[in-house]
């Protein structure tokens, strides 16, 4: 962030330092310290930095529990609304209400759907989040950026990821 300064013990070692910057940066520097863009690794593709990726915890997706006898994943006609902050819901409530007329929707973001059929389930533990993903058919991402680790978790659990695009910025 603004005003960041490298600690003295790494100041002369910029060519040895690797930075994990989740979404990527065109440059990472402070006075006298410049990390080359090749050493800034991202979990998502970036126009500036190499893609590193991230680990998906397969132990939370045991095949024996999540599959029917025919081998198909057991999925309910349920979707999850995913957004990190309440402001990401701005302008999308009517869109979500329309979807909830055809599918059961659950929300993990703070209670914002009083008077609707959308069920608020609140913050989830890691285990309950993966179980919710396993039992759901899709994940709707809201916010900016719209992608995050939860998207990869959802795909690993067999959920379709829906990435809505709005006419106005969120």
GROMACS .gro file of N, CA and C in nm, residues 4-170:
model
  501
    4UNK      N    1   0.446   0.197   0.184
    4UNK     CA    2   0.512   0.073   0.220
    4UNK      C    3   0.662   0.088   0.202
    5UNK      N    4   0.739   0.037   0.297
    5UNK     CA    5   0.885   0.042   0.291
    5UNK      C    6   0.938  -0.097   0.322
    6UNK      N    7   1.033  -0.143   0.242
    6UNK     CA    8   1.094  -0.275   0.265
    6UNK      C    9   1.174  -0.273   0.395
    7UNK      N   10   1.169  -0.384   0.468
    7UNK     CA   11   1.247  -0.396   0.592
    7UNK      C   12   1.395  -0.401   0.557
    8UNK      N   13   1.476  -0.352   0.647
    8UNK     CA   14   1.620  -0.339   0.623
    8UNK      C   15   1.687  -0.471   0.587
    9UNK      N   16   1.645  -0.583   0.646
    9UNK     CA   17   1.713  -0.711   0.622
    9UNK      C   18   1.690  -0.766   0.481
   10UNK      N   19   1.593  -0.715   0.406
   10UNK     CA   20   1.574  -0.762   0.267
   10UNK      C   21   1.606  -0.654   0.164
   11UNK      N   22   1.647  -0.539   0.211
   11UNK     CA   23   1.664  -0.424   0.123
   11UNK      C   24   1.760  -0.451   0.006
   12UNK      N   25   1.865  -0.524   0.025
   12UNK     CA   26   1.962  -0.551  -0.082
   12UNK      C   27   1.935  -0.683  -0.153
   13UNK      N   28   1.817  -0.742  -0.133
   13UNK     CA   29   1.788  -0.873  -0.189
   13UNK      C   30   1.664  -0.875  -0.279
   14UNK      N   31   1.631  -0.765  -0.342
   14UNK     CA   32   1.510  -0.757  -0.425
   14UNK      C   33   1.509  -0.863  -0.535
   15UNK      N   34   1.625  -0.900  -0.587
   15UNK     CA   35   1.631  -1.000  -0.695
   15UNK      C   36   1.610  -1.142  -0.644
   16UNK      N   37   1.603  -1.162  -0.512
   16UNK     CA   38   1.580  -1.293  -0.453
   16UNK      C   39   1.439  -1.307  -0.396
   17UNK      N   40   1.366  -1.197  -0.386
   17UNK     CA   41   1.235  -1.196  -0.320
   17UNK      C   42   1.125  -1.234  -0.418
   18UNK      N   43   1.032  -1.317  -0.371
   18UNK     CA   44   0.908  -1.346  -0.444
   18UNK      C   45   0.793  -1.288  -0.363
   19UNK      N   46   0.697  -1.233  -0.433
   19UNK     CA   47   0.580  -1.175  -0.368
   19UNK      C   48   0.457  -1.250  -0.417
   20UNK      N   49   0.368  -1.288  -0.325
   20UNK     CA   50   0.239  -1.344  -0.364
   20UNK      C   51   0.139  -1.231  -0.352
   21UNK      N   52   0.097  -1.180  -0.466
   21UNK     CA   53  -0.001  -1.071  -0.474
   21UNK      C   54  -0.125  -1.132  -0.537
   22UNK      N   55  -0.228  -1.153  -0.459
   22UNK     CA   56  -0.341  -1.235  -0.501
   22UNK      C   57  -0.394  -1.202  -0.640
   23UNK      N   58  -0.412  -1.074  -0.671
   23UNK     CA   59  -0.468  -1.036  -0.801
   23UNK      C   60  -0.364  -0.976  -0.895
   24UNK      N   61  -0.243  -0.953  -0.850
   24UNK     CA   62  -0.137  -0.903  -0.937
   24UNK      C   63  -0.122  -0.752  -0.931
   25UNK      N   64  -0.003  -0.705  -0.964
   25UNK     CA   65   0.028  -0.562  -0.965
   25UNK      C   66   0.126  -0.533  -1.078
   26UNK      N   67   0.117  -0.415  -1.138
   26UNK     CA   68   0.213  -0.383  -1.242
   26UNK      C   69   0.354  -0.366  -1.187
   27UNK      N   70   0.366  -0.324  -1.061
   27UNK     CA   71   0.499  -0.314  -0.998
   27UNK      C   72   0.483  -0.318  -0.847
   28UNK      N   73   0.586  -0.360  -0.782
   28UNK     CA   74   0.588  -0.370  -0.637
   28UNK      C   75   0.718  -0.306  -0.593
   29UNK      N   76   0.709  -0.187  -0.541
   29UNK     CA   77   0.832  -0.117  -0.506
   29UNK      C   78   0.813  -0.025  -0.387
   30UNK      N   79   0.922   0.005  -0.326
   30UNK     CA   80   0.930   0.109  -0.225
   30UNK      C   81   1.064   0.178  -0.250
   31UNK      N   82   1.092   0.287  -0.186
   31UNK     CA   83   1.218   0.355  -0.214
   31UNK      C   84   1.339   0.262  -0.203
   32UNK      N   85   1.412   0.248  -0.312
   32UNK     CA   86   1.531   0.164  -0.315
   32UNK      C   87   1.505   0.015  -0.324
   33UNK      N   88   1.380  -0.027  -0.347
   33UNK     CA   89   1.345  -0.169  -0.347
   33UNK      C   90   1.243  -0.195  -0.457
   34UNK      N   91   1.285  -0.263  -0.563
   34UNK     CA   92   1.196  -0.294  -0.673
   34UNK      C   93   1.199  -0.445  -0.699
   35UNK      N   94   1.086  -0.511  -0.684
   35UNK     CA   95   1.075  -0.653  -0.713
   35UNK      C   96   1.031  -0.666  -0.858
   36UNK      N   97   1.107  -0.737  -0.941
   36UNK     CA   98   1.070  -0.751  -1.082
   36UNK      C   99   0.935  -0.821  -1.097
   37UNK      N  100   0.859  -0.784  -1.200
   37UNK     CA  101   0.725  -0.839  -1.219
   37UNK      C  102   0.726  -0.990  -1.235
   38UNK      N  103   0.834  -1.049  -1.279
   38UNK     CA  104   0.844  -1.195  -1.293
   38UNK      C  105   0.843  -1.265  -1.157
   39UNK      N  106   0.871  -1.191  -1.051
   39UNK     CA  107   0.876  -1.248  -0.916
   39UNK      C  108   0.753  -1.212  -0.833
   40UNK      N  109   0.652  -1.154  -0.898
   40UNK     CA  110   0.525  -1.127  -0.831
   40UNK      C  111   0.426  -1.230  -0.885
   41UNK      N  112   0.391  -1.328  -0.802
   41UNK     CA  113   0.308  -1.440  -0.843
   41UNK      C  114   0.163  -1.415  -0.803
   42UNK      N  115   0.070  -1.457  -0.888
   42UNK     CA  116  -0.072  -1.435  -0.860
   42UNK      C  117  -0.149  -1.566  -0.862
   43UNK      N  118  -0.259  -1.569  -0.786
   43UNK     CA  119  -0.348  -1.684  -0.786
   43UNK      C  120  -0.440  -1.680  -0.906
   44UNK      N  121  -0.457  -1.563  -0.965
   44UNK     CA  122  -0.538  -1.546  -1.086
   44UNK      C  123  -0.449  -1.489  -1.194
   45UNK      N  124  -0.487  -1.510  -1.319
   45UNK     CA  125  -0.410  -1.454  -1.429
   45UNK      C  126  -0.404  -1.303  -1.417
   46UNK      N  127  -0.295  -1.244  -1.456
   46UNK     CA  128  -0.275  -1.100  -1.449
   46UNK      C  129  -0.201  -1.057  -1.575
   47UNK      N  130  -0.231  -0.939  -1.628
   47UNK     CA  131  -0.155  -0.894  -1.745
   47UNK      C  132  -0.009  -0.864  -1.712
   48UNK      N  133   0.025  -0.854  -1.581
   48UNK     CA  134   0.160  -0.815  -1.543
   48UNK      C  135   0.242  -0.928  -1.485
   49UNK      N  136   0.179  -1.027  -1.422
   49UNK     CA  137   0.253  -1.122  -1.340
   49UNK      C  138   0.226  -1.267  -1.379
   50UNK      N  139   0.319  -1.357  -1.343
   50UNK     CA  140   0.299  -1.500  -1.370
   50UNK      C  141   0.187  -1.559  -1.284
   51UNK      N  142   0.117  -1.655  -1.340
   51UNK     CA  143   0.008  -1.725  -1.272
   51UNK      C  144   0.065  -1.837  -1.188
   52UNK      N  145   0.033  -1.837  -1.059
   52UNK     CA  146   0.078  -1.943  -0.969
   52UNK      C  147  -0.034  -2.043  -0.944
   53UNK      N  148  -0.158  -1.994  -0.928
   53UNK     CA  149  -0.270  -2.079  -0.893
   53UNK      C  150  -0.279  -2.093  -0.743
   54UNK      N  151  -0.370  -2.178  -0.697
   54UNK     CA  152  -0.381  -2.206  -0.555
   54UNK      C  153  -0.438  -2.344  -0.536
   55UNK      N  154  -0.420  -2.397  -0.418
   55UNK     CA  155  -0.454  -2.534  -0.385
   55UNK      C  156  -0.601  -2.547  -0.351
   56UNK      N  157  -0.666  -2.651  -0.401
   56UNK     CA  158  -0.805  -2.682  -0.366
   56UNK      C  159  -0.801  -2.801  -0.271
   57UNK      N  160  -0.872  -2.790  -0.159
   57UNK     CA  161  -0.871  -2.894  -0.057
   57UNK      C  162  -0.964  -3.008  -0.096
   58UNK      N  163  -0.911  -3.106  -0.166
   58UNK     CA  164  -0.991  -3.218  -0.214
   58UNK      C  165  -1.048  -3.302  -0.100
   59UNK      N  166  -0.986  -3.297   0.015
   59UNK     CA  167  -1.036  -3.379   0.126
   59UNK      C  168  -1.177  -3.338   0.169
   60UNK      N  169  -1.219  -3.217   0.131
   60UNK     CA  170  -1.354  -3.173   0.165
   60UNK      C  171  -1.457  -3.219   0.062
   61UNK      N  172  -1.413  -3.286  -0.043
   61UNK     CA  173  -1.503  -3.332  -0.148
   61UNK      C  174  -1.493  -3.484  -0.163
   62UNK      N  175  -1.524  -3.559  -0.058
   62UNK     CA  176  -1.511  -3.705  -0.068
   62UNK      C  177  -1.612  -3.762  -0.167
   63UNK      N  178  -1.563  -3.841  -0.262
   63UNK     CA  179  -1.648  -3.895  -0.369
   63UNK      C  180  -1.760  -3.983  -0.314
   64UNK      N  181  -1.736  -4.058  -0.209
   64UNK     CA  182  -1.838  -4.151  -0.160
   64UNK      C  183  -1.958  -4.079  -0.100
   65UNK      N  184  -1.938  -3.964  -0.039
   65UNK     CA  185  -2.049  -3.892   0.022
   65UNK      C  186  -2.125  -3.807  -0.079
   66UNK      N  187  -2.059  -3.760  -0.183
   66UNK     CA  188  -2.121  -3.663  -0.271
   66UNK      C  189  -2.181  -3.724  -0.398
   67UNK      N  190  -2.172  -3.855  -0.413
   67UNK     CA  191  -2.222  -3.917  -0.536
   67UNK      C  192  -2.336  -4.015  -0.507
   68UNK      N  193  -2.429  -4.021  -0.600
   68UNK     CA  194  -2.537  -4.118  -0.589
   68UNK      C  195  -2.486  -4.254  -0.633
   69UNK      N  196  -2.570  -4.356  -0.628
   69UNK     CA  197  -2.527  -4.490  -0.668
   69UNK      C  198  -2.494  -4.496  -0.816
   70UNK      N  199  -2.550  -4.406  -0.898
   70UNK     CA  200  -2.517  -4.405  -1.042
   70UNK      C  201  -2.388  -4.331  -1.070
   71UNK      N  202  -2.328  -4.268  -0.966
   71UNK     CA  203  -2.203  -4.196  -0.985
   71UNK      C  204  -2.223  -4.047  -1.010
   72UNK      N  205  -2.347  -4.002  -1.026
   72UNK     CA  206  -2.372  -3.861  -1.048
   72UNK      C  207  -2.365  -3.785  -0.916
   73UNK      N  208  -2.321  -3.659  -0.923
   73UNK     CA  209  -2.320  -3.577  -0.803
   73UNK      C  210  -2.463  -3.550  -0.758
   74UNK      N  211  -2.488  -3.557  -0.628
   74UNK     CA  212  -2.620  -3.523  -0.573
   74UNK      C  213  -2.625  -3.372  -0.558
   75UNK      N  214  -2.709  -3.308  -0.636
   75UNK     CA  215  -2.721  -3.163  -0.631
   75UNK      C  216  -2.867  -3.125  -0.618
   76UNK      N  217  -2.895  -3.031  -0.530
   76UNK     CA  218  -3.031  -2.979  -0.521
   76UNK      C  219  -3.044  -2.863  -0.618
   77UNK      N  220  -3.165  -2.825  -0.649
   77UNK     CA  221  -3.188  -2.710  -0.734
   77UNK      C  222  -3.173  -2.584  -0.649
   78UNK      N  223  -3.054  -2.565  -0.599
   78UNK     CA  224  -3.023  -2.457  -0.506
   78UNK      C  225  -2.901  -2.382  -0.554
   79UNK      N  226  -2.903  -2.251  -0.535
   79UNK     CA  227  -2.788  -2.168  -0.568
   79UNK      C  228  -2.744  -2.089  -0.447
   80UNK      N  229  -2.618  -2.048  -0.449
   80UNK     CA  230  -2.560  -1.970  -0.340
   80UNK      C  231  -2.529  -1.830  -0.393
   81UNK      N  232  -2.567  -1.730  -0.315
   81UNK     CA  233  -2.530  -1.592  -0.347
   81UNK      C  234  -2.401  -1.564  -0.271
   82UNK      N  235  -2.298  -1.527  -0.343
   82UNK     CA  236  -2.168  -1.504  -0.282
   82UNK      C  237  -2.121  -1.362  -0.311
   83UNK      N  238  -2.091  -1.289  -0.207
   83UNK     CA  239  -2.037  -1.154  -0.215
   83UNK      C  240  -1.974  -1.122  -0.081
   84UNK      N  241  -1.862  -1.055  -0.083
   84UNK     CA  242  -1.789  -1.032   0.041
   84UNK      C  243  -1.849  -0.921   0.127
   85UNK      N  244  -1.914  -0.823   0.063
   85UNK     CA  245  -1.964  -0.710   0.137
   85UNK      C  246  -2.105  -0.674   0.093
   86UNK      N  247  -2.181  -0.612   0.183
   86UNK     CA  248  -2.319  -0.574   0.153
   86UNK      C  249  -2.327  -0.482   0.032
   87UNK      N  250  -2.228  -0.397   0.011
   87UNK     CA  251  -2.234  -0.303  -0.101
   87UNK      C  252  -2.240  -0.375  -0.236
   88UNK      N  253  -2.195  -0.499  -0.241
   88UNK     CA  254  -2.200  -0.574  -0.366
   88UNK      C  255  -2.341  -0.613  -0.405
   89UNK      N  256  -2.433  -0.607  -0.311
   89UNK     CA  257  -2.573  -0.640  -0.340
   89UNK      C  258  -2.646  -0.524  -0.406
   90UNK      N  259  -2.588  -0.405  -0.398
   90UNK     CA  260  -2.652  -0.286  -0.454
   90UNK      C  261  -2.684  -0.308  -0.602
   91UNK      N  262  -2.808  -0.290  -0.637
   91UNK     CA  263  -2.851  -0.304  -0.775
   91UNK      C  264  -2.879  -0.446  -0.819
   92UNK      N  265  -2.862  -0.543  -0.730
   92UNK     CA  266  -2.881  -0.682  -0.772
   92UNK      C  267  -2.996  -0.752  -0.701
   93UNK      N  268  -3.060  -0.688  -0.606
   93UNK     CA  269  -3.164  -0.754  -0.527
   93UNK      C  270  -3.280  -0.800  -0.615
   94UNK      N  271  -3.328  -0.715  -0.706
   94UNK     CA  272  -3.438  -0.757  -0.795
   94UNK      C  273  -3.396  -0.873  -0.885
   95UNK      N  274  -3.274  -0.869  -0.936
   95UNK     CA  275  -3.219  -0.977  -1.018
   95UNK      C  276  -3.223  -1.109  -0.939
   96UNK      N  277  -3.181  -1.103  -0.813
   96UNK     CA  278  -3.177  -1.223  -0.729
   96UNK      C  279  -3.317  -1.270  -0.691
   97UNK      N  280  -3.407  -1.175  -0.667
   97UNK     CA  281  -3.546  -1.213  -0.638
   97UNK      C  282  -3.607  -1.287  -0.756
   98UNK      N  283  -3.577  -1.243  -0.878
   98UNK     CA  284  -3.628  -1.312  -0.998
   98UNK      C  285  -3.576  -1.454  -1.006
   99UNK      N  286  -3.448  -1.473  -0.977
   99UNK     CA  287  -3.391  -1.608  -0.978
   99UNK      C  288  -3.455  -1.694  -0.869
  100UNK      N  289  -3.482  -1.632  -0.753
  100UNK     CA  290  -3.537  -1.709  -0.641
  100UNK      C  291  -3.681  -1.755  -0.667
  101UNK      N  292  -3.744  -1.702  -0.771
  101UNK     CA  293  -3.878  -1.752  -0.804
  101UNK      C  294  -3.870  -1.888  -0.875
  102UNK      N  295  -3.753  -1.923  -0.928
  102UNK     CA  296  -3.736  -2.051  -0.997
  102UNK      C  297  -3.647  -2.149  -0.920
  103UNK      N  298  -3.555  -2.098  -0.838
  103UNK     CA  299  -3.459  -2.180  -0.765
  103UNK      C  300  -3.452  -2.134  -0.620
  104UNK      N  301  -3.423  -2.228  -0.532
  104UNK     CA  302  -3.395  -2.191  -0.394
  104UNK      C  303  -3.259  -2.121  -0.392
  105UNK      N  304  -3.252  -2.007  -0.326
  105UNK     CA  305  -3.125  -1.935  -0.310
  105UNK      C  306  -3.092  -1.921  -0.163
  106UNK      N  307  -2.964  -1.938  -0.132
  106UNK     CA  308  -2.915  -1.913   0.002
  106UNK      C  309  -2.808  -1.805  -0.007
  107UNK      N  310  -2.802  -1.721   0.095
  107UNK     CA  311  -2.706  -1.611   0.097
  107UNK      C  312  -2.614  -1.625   0.217
  108UNK      N  313  -2.486  -1.600   0.195
  108UNK     CA  314  -2.391  -1.600   0.306
  108UNK      C  315  -2.359  -1.459   0.350
  109UNK      N  316  -2.389  -1.360   0.265
  109UNK     CA  317  -2.368  -1.221   0.299
  109UNK      C  318  -2.473  -1.180   0.401
  110UNK      N  319  -2.442  -1.082   0.481
  110UNK     CA  320  -2.535  -1.039   0.585
  110UNK      C  321  -2.680  -1.034   0.539
  111UNK      N  322  -2.768  -1.048   0.633
  111UNK     CA  323  -2.912  -1.049   0.608
  111UNK      C  324  -2.952  -0.925   0.527
  112UNK      N  325  -2.999  -0.947   0.405
  112UNK     CA  326  -3.041  -0.835   0.320
  112UNK      C  327  -3.167  -0.869   0.244
  113UNK      N  328  -3.221  -0.987   0.270
  113UNK     CA  329  -3.331  -1.036   0.188
  113UNK      C  330  -3.458  -1.060   0.268
  114UNK      N  331  -3.477  -0.984   0.375
  114UNK     CA  332  -3.599  -0.998   0.454
  114UNK      C  333  -3.720  -0.976   0.364
  115UNK      N  334  -3.823  -1.057   0.381
  115UNK     CA  335  -3.943  -1.046   0.299
  115UNK      C  336  -3.932  -1.116   0.165
  116UNK      N  337  -3.824  -1.194   0.145
  116UNK     CA  338  -3.808  -1.271   0.021
  116UNK      C  339  -3.796  -1.418   0.057
  117UNK      N  340  -3.792  -1.502  -0.046
  117UNK     CA  341  -3.774  -1.645  -0.021
  117UNK      C  342  -3.626  -1.682  -0.011
  118UNK      N  343  -3.536  -1.585  -0.023
  118UNK     CA  344  -3.392  -1.611  -0.015
  118UNK      C  345  -3.355  -1.638   0.131
  119UNK      N  346  -3.289  -1.751   0.155
  119UNK     CA  347  -3.254  -1.793   0.291
  119UNK      C  348  -3.116  -1.742   0.327
  120UNK      N  349  -3.105  -1.674   0.437
  120UNK     CA  350  -2.976  -1.628   0.487
  120UNK      C  351  -2.918  -1.735   0.577
  121UNK      N  352  -2.796  -1.783   0.544
  121UNK     CA  353  -2.733  -1.887   0.626
  121UNK      C  354  -2.613  -1.833   0.703
  122UNK      N  355  -2.571  -1.712   0.672
  122UNK     CA  356  -2.462  -1.649   0.747
  122UNK      C  357  -2.325  -1.706   0.717
  123UNK      N  358  -2.228  -1.661   0.794
  123UNK     CA  359  -2.089  -1.705   0.779
  123UNK      C  360  -2.080  -1.856   0.799
  124UNK      N  361  -1.998  -1.920   0.717
  124UNK     CA  362  -1.983  -2.065   0.723
  124UNK      C  363  -1.841  -2.102   0.765
  125UNK      N  364  -1.828  -2.211   0.839
  125UNK     CA  365  -1.696  -2.266   0.865
  125UNK      C  366  -1.646  -2.326   0.733
  126UNK      N  367  -1.519  -2.359   0.728
  126UNK     CA  368  -1.463  -2.418   0.606
  126UNK      C  369  -1.539  -2.546   0.569
  127UNK      N  370  -1.564  -2.630   0.667
  127UNK     CA  371  -1.632  -2.756   0.643
  127UNK      C  372  -1.776  -2.735   0.595
  128UNK      N  373  -1.849  -2.645   0.663
  128UNK     CA  374  -1.988  -2.623   0.623
  128UNK      C  375  -1.997  -2.552   0.488
  129UNK      N  376  -1.899  -2.467   0.454
  129UNK     CA  377  -1.895  -2.402   0.323
  129UNK      C  378  -1.881  -2.506   0.212
  130UNK      N  379  -1.790  -2.599   0.230
  130UNK     CA  380  -1.771  -2.702   0.127
  130UNK      C  381  -1.892  -2.794   0.117
  131UNK      N  382  -1.957  -2.823   0.229
  131UNK     CA  383  -2.080  -2.904   0.223
  131UNK      C  384  -2.191  -2.828   0.151
  132UNK      N  385  -2.202  -2.699   0.176
  132UNK     CA  386  -2.301  -2.616   0.107
  132UNK      C  387  -2.274  -2.616  -0.043
  133UNK      N  388  -2.148  -2.602  -0.082
  133UNK     CA  389  -2.112  -2.606  -0.224
  133UNK      C  390  -2.145  -2.741  -0.286
  134UNK      N  391  -2.114  -2.848  -0.213
  134UNK     CA  392  -2.142  -2.983  -0.264
  134UNK      C  393  -2.290  -3.006  -0.290
  135UNK      N  394  -2.374  -2.947  -0.207
  135UNK     CA  395  -2.518  -2.972  -0.220
  135UNK      C  396  -2.587  -2.874  -0.315
  136UNK      N  397  -2.514  -2.774  -0.364
  136UNK     CA  398  -2.574  -2.670  -0.448
  136UNK      C  399  -2.539  -2.691  -0.595
  137UNK      N  400  -2.623  -2.634  -0.681
  137UNK     CA  401  -2.603  -2.647  -0.826
  137UNK      C  402  -2.521  -2.533  -0.884
  138UNK      N  403  -2.531  -2.415  -0.823
  138UNK     CA  404  -2.460  -2.300  -0.880
  138UNK      C  405  -2.424  -2.199  -0.772
  139UNK      N  406  -2.329  -2.112  -0.807
  139UNK     CA  407  -2.283  -2.003  -0.723
  139UNK      C  408  -2.294  -1.876  -0.805
  140UNK      N  409  -2.359  -1.774  -0.750
  140UNK     CA  410  -2.368  -1.644  -0.817
  140UNK      C  411  -2.271  -1.550  -0.747
  141UNK      N  412  -2.173  -1.501  -0.820
  141UNK     CA  413  -2.075  -1.409  -0.764
  141UNK      C  414  -2.120  -1.265  -0.778
  142UNK      N  415  -2.105  -1.188  -0.674
  142UNK     CA  416  -2.139  -1.046  -0.676
  142UNK      C  417  -2.020  -0.967  -0.626
  143UNK      N  418  -1.994  -0.854  -0.686
  143UNK     CA  419  -1.890  -0.766  -0.635
  143UNK      C  420  -1.785  -0.736  -0.739
  144UNK      N  421  -1.685  -0.667  -0.692
  144UNK     CA  422  -1.575  -0.628  -0.778
  144UNK      C  423  -1.447  -0.650  -0.699
  145UNK      N  424  -1.363  -0.744  -0.728
  145UNK     CA  425  -1.373  -0.833  -0.844
  145UNK      C  426  -1.475  -0.944  -0.821
  146UNK      N  427  -1.526  -0.994  -0.929
  146UNK     CA  428  -1.627  -1.098  -0.921
  146UNK      C  429  -1.567  -1.236  -0.896
  147UNK      N  430  -1.438  -1.253  -0.922
  147UNK     CA  431  -1.375  -1.383  -0.905
  147UNK      C  432  -1.299  -1.388  -0.773
  148UNK      N  433  -1.281  -1.505  -0.722
  148UNK     CA  434  -1.205  -1.524  -0.599
  148UNK      C  435  -1.188  -1.671  -0.573
  149UNK      N  436  -1.123  -1.709  -0.463
  149UNK     CA  437  -1.101  -1.850  -0.434
  149UNK      C  438  -1.231  -1.929  -0.423
  150UNK      N  439  -1.338  -1.865  -0.379
  150UNK     CA  440  -1.465  -1.937  -0.366
  150UNK      C  441  -1.515  -1.986  -0.500
  151UNK      N  442  -1.482  -1.917  -0.606
  151UNK     CA  443  -1.522  -1.961  -0.740
  151UNK      C  444  -1.455  -2.093  -0.773
  152UNK      N  445  -1.327  -2.105  -0.747
  152UNK     CA  446  -1.255  -2.229  -0.774
  152UNK      C  447  -1.307  -2.340  -0.684
  153UNK      N  448  -1.334  -2.307  -0.557
  153UNK     CA  449  -1.392  -2.406  -0.466
  153UNK      C  450  -1.526  -2.456  -0.521
  154UNK      N  451  -1.610  -2.365  -0.570
  154UNK     CA  452  -1.740  -2.403  -0.625
  154UNK      C  453  -1.724  -2.494  -0.746
  155UNK      N  454  -1.634  -2.459  -0.835
  155UNK     CA  455  -1.611  -2.543  -0.954
  155UNK      C  456  -1.561  -2.682  -0.914
  156UNK      N  457  -1.472  -2.687  -0.814
  156UNK     CA  458  -1.422  -2.816  -0.766
  156UNK      C  459  -1.533  -2.901  -0.705
  157UNK      N  460  -1.635  -2.835  -0.650
  157UNK     CA  461  -1.748  -2.906  -0.589
  157UNK      C  462  -1.858  -2.936  -0.691
  158UNK      N  463  -1.834  -2.902  -0.818
  158UNK     CA  464  -1.931  -2.933  -0.922
  158UNK      C  465  -2.039  -2.830  -0.941
  159UNK      N  466  -2.019  -2.709  -0.891
  159UNK     CA  467  -2.117  -2.601  -0.909
  159UNK      C  468  -2.087  -2.524  -1.037
  160UNK      N  469  -2.192  -2.476  -1.101
  160UNK     CA  470  -2.177  -2.382  -1.211
  160UNK      C  471  -2.153  -2.246  -1.148
  161UNK      N  472  -2.062  -2.168  -1.205
  161UNK     CA  473  -2.037  -2.033  -1.155
  161UNK      C  474  -2.104  -1.934  -1.248
  162UNK      N  475  -2.189  -1.848  -1.192
  162UNK     CA  476  -2.257  -1.744  -1.268
  162UNK      C  477  -2.194  -1.611  -1.230
  163UNK      N  478  -2.146  -1.540  -1.330
  163UNK     CA  479  -2.074  -1.415  -1.310
  163UNK      C  480  -2.154  -1.303  -1.376
  164UNK      N  481  -2.252  -1.244  -1.304
  164UNK     CA  482  -2.336  -1.142  -1.367
  164UNK      C  483  -2.260  -1.016  -1.401
  165UNK      N  484  -2.298  -0.957  -1.513
  165UNK     CA  485  -2.241  -0.830  -1.557
  165UNK      C  486  -2.354  -0.727  -1.551
  166UNK      N  487  -2.328  -0.614  -1.489
  166UNK     CA  488  -2.430  -0.510  -1.473
  166UNK      C  489  -2.396  -0.392  -1.563
  167UNK      N  490  -2.497  -0.316  -1.601
  167UNK     CA  491  -2.477  -0.197  -1.683
  167UNK      C  492  -2.401  -0.088  -1.609
  168UNK      N  493  -2.418  -0.081  -1.479
  168UNK     CA  494  -2.347   0.021  -1.401
  168UNK      C  495  -2.251  -0.049  -1.306
  169UNK      N  496  -2.139   0.018  -1.273
  169UNK     CA  497  -2.041  -0.045  -1.183
  169UNK      C  498  -2.100  -0.068  -1.046
  170UNK      N  499  -2.054  -0.175  -0.982
  170UNK     CA  500  -2.101  -0.210  -0.847
  170UNK      C  501  -2.030  -0.123  -0.747
   0.00000   0.00000   0.00000
